Amino acid sequence: MHPPMKSAKRSVAAVALSALALMGACGSDDPAVDDAQATTTTSGPEAVFPVTVTAANGQVTIAQRPTHIVSLAPAVTEMLFAIDAGEQVTAVDDQSNYPDGVPTTKLSGFEPNLEAIVGAKPDLVVISNDPGSLASGLGAAKIPVLLMPAATTIDDTYGEIAQLGQATGHVAEAEALVDKMRTDIDRITRTVGSKGKGLTYYHELDNTYYSVTSKTFLGALYGALGLENIADEAGKGSEYPQLSAEFIVKSDPDLIFLADTKCCKQSAATVKARPGFSELTAVKNGNVVELDDDVASRWGPRVVDLLEDVAAAVERAGAAKAAA
C-alpha cells in the first residue's frame, strides 16, 4: 500500500519508497536477486562489447557501447552520471533533476509512453518499473532495456551500479564508486558508534503523517545508526503506516526527519506550529531535520549524503540527551 502523495514527484517517490524493503548489510537471500546483480560476458576491469547483463528482466545483450541512453528513473540517472556515463545519456525522465544539467524531458518513468521513448532514438533504455509491457515493447523495437527496480538492500544498489558500469563501458568507474560508498558508509556508522542507541525518531513522508517502519530501506538505514522508530508500533499492517498527530505527540521522538520539505513545504517552523508539537523533545532541542525529498526517496549514490545528514543529527541529539 502506497502512502498518498500530493504531486507527480511524490507519486514517483512513493513508487521508489514502496519498493525499498529492508536494507541489509549482506544483500538478498533470494538467489534470483543475486543473479540479477551478475553479468555473463565480462571479466577484468573493462567491459568488452557485445556484453550480456542479467537484469531483473532477464539476460540483455548490448551489441555496442551505447551513446544514446534514456534513463526513466531518477536514481538510475544519478548512478549513470556518477560513473562518468553522463555524456552517453541523451534523455531522462521528467523527475530526474540531478546532477545539474541532466537532459530532462517530458518522458515519464511512472507512466511510460512507448512511442515517446522510441521517438527519442535510444540505443539503451533503463527503467525501474514496468507497468504493462514496456520492456517487451522496447524489445520488439530492437532496443535493449535494463529493468533495475528500486533497491531493497544497499547491496542491490551496489549491484545496479556494477550492472550500469558493464552496460555502458565504465566498469572501473563503477567499481570505484561502489568502493567509495562502502568506505563512506562504514566510516559514518563507525563514527556514530553507540551514540544513537536509545534515541527515537519519526520520519515524515508527507504532512498527513505517513511514515516508514524499520522494515523499509530507509528504516534500516536509520537502524544502522542505532535509532528506534516510533512508527514500528503502528506499522503492523503496513511498512508505510499513516500515524496521527496524537500518536506522534505521545511518542515524543528525540528526532524528526522531514522528507516533505519540497512537496509539502514542511519545515522545523511548520512542525513547531502544529498543535502540541512545540513540546516535543525533537522540537525543543532543535532536532527537526529538514531533508531533501529527492535524496530521501532515491537509492543511488546520494544515500551516503542522506546518512551523513542523519548521523550529524544523531550526534546532536545524543549530546542533548546526555546533557539533560
mmCIF file with all atom_site columns, C-alpha atoms in Angstrom, residues 202 204 209 230 243-253 256 274 277 280:
data_model
loop_
_atom_site.group_PDB
_atom_site.id
_atom_site.type_symbol
_atom_site.label_atom_id
_atom_site.label_alt_id
_atom_site.label_comp_id
_atom_site.label_asym_id
_atom_site.label_entity_id
_atom_site.label_seq_id
_atom_site.pdbx_PDB_ins_code
_atom_site.Cartn_x
_atom_site.Cartn_y
_atom_site.Cartn_z
_atom_site.occupancy
_atom_site.B_iso_or_equiv
_atom_site.pdbx_formal_charge
_atom_site.auth_seq_id
_atom_site.auth_comp_id
_atom_site.auth_asym_id
_atom_site.auth_atom_id
_atom_site.pdbx_PDB_model_num
ATOM 1  C CA . TYR A 1 202 ? 9.830  9.925  13.349 1.00 0.00 ? 202 TYR A CA 1
ATOM 2  C CA . GLU A 1 204 ? 7.674  12.072 7.776  1.00 0.00 ? 204 GLU A CA 1
ATOM 3  C CA . TYR A 1 209 ? 1.773  11.817 8.813  1.00 0.00 ? 209 TYR A CA 1
ATOM 4  C CA . ILE A 1 230 ? 8.212  5.173  16.649 1.00 0.00 ? 230 ILE A CA 1
ATOM 5  C CA . LEU A 1 243 ? 0.325  7.939  12.041 1.00 0.00 ? 243 LEU A CA 1
ATOM 6  C CA . SER A 1 244 ? -1.756 10.503 13.878 1.00 0.00 ? 244 SER A CA 1
ATOM 7  C CA . ALA A 1 245 ? -0.662 13.753 15.447 1.00 0.00 ? 245 ALA A CA 1
ATOM 8  C CA . GLU A 1 246 ? -1.766 12.403 18.799 1.00 0.00 ? 246 GLU A CA 1
ATOM 9  C CA . PHE A 1 247 ? 0.371  9.265  18.382 1.00 0.00 ? 247 PHE A CA 1
ATOM 10 C CA . ILE A 1 248 ? 3.444  11.319 17.451 1.00 0.00 ? 248 ILE A CA 1
ATOM 11 C CA . VAL A 1 249 ? 2.974  13.663 20.403 1.00 0.00 ? 249 VAL A CA 1
ATOM 12 C CA . LYS A 1 250 ? 2.518  10.749 22.785 1.00 0.00 ? 250 LYS A CA 1
ATOM 13 C CA . SER A 1 251 ? 5.627  9.011  21.391 1.00 0.00 ? 251 SER A CA 1
ATOM 14 C CA . ASP A 1 252 ? 7.683  12.211 21.836 1.00 0.00 ? 252 ASP A CA 1
ATOM 15 C CA . PRO A 1 253 ? 10.531 11.348 19.430 1.00 0.00 ? 253 PRO A CA 1
ATOM 16 C CA . ILE A 1 256 ? 12.047 14.235 13.486 1.00 0.00 ? 256 ILE A CA 1
ATOM 17 C CA . ARG A 1 274 ? 1.352  22.153 14.887 1.00 0.00 ? 274 ARG A CA 1
ATOM 18 C CA . PHE A 1 277 ? 4.251  19.678 18.753 1.00 0.00 ? 277 PHE A CA 1
ATOM 19 C CA . LEU A 1 280 ? 8.155  17.545 21.666 1.00 0.00 ? 280 LEU A CA 1
#
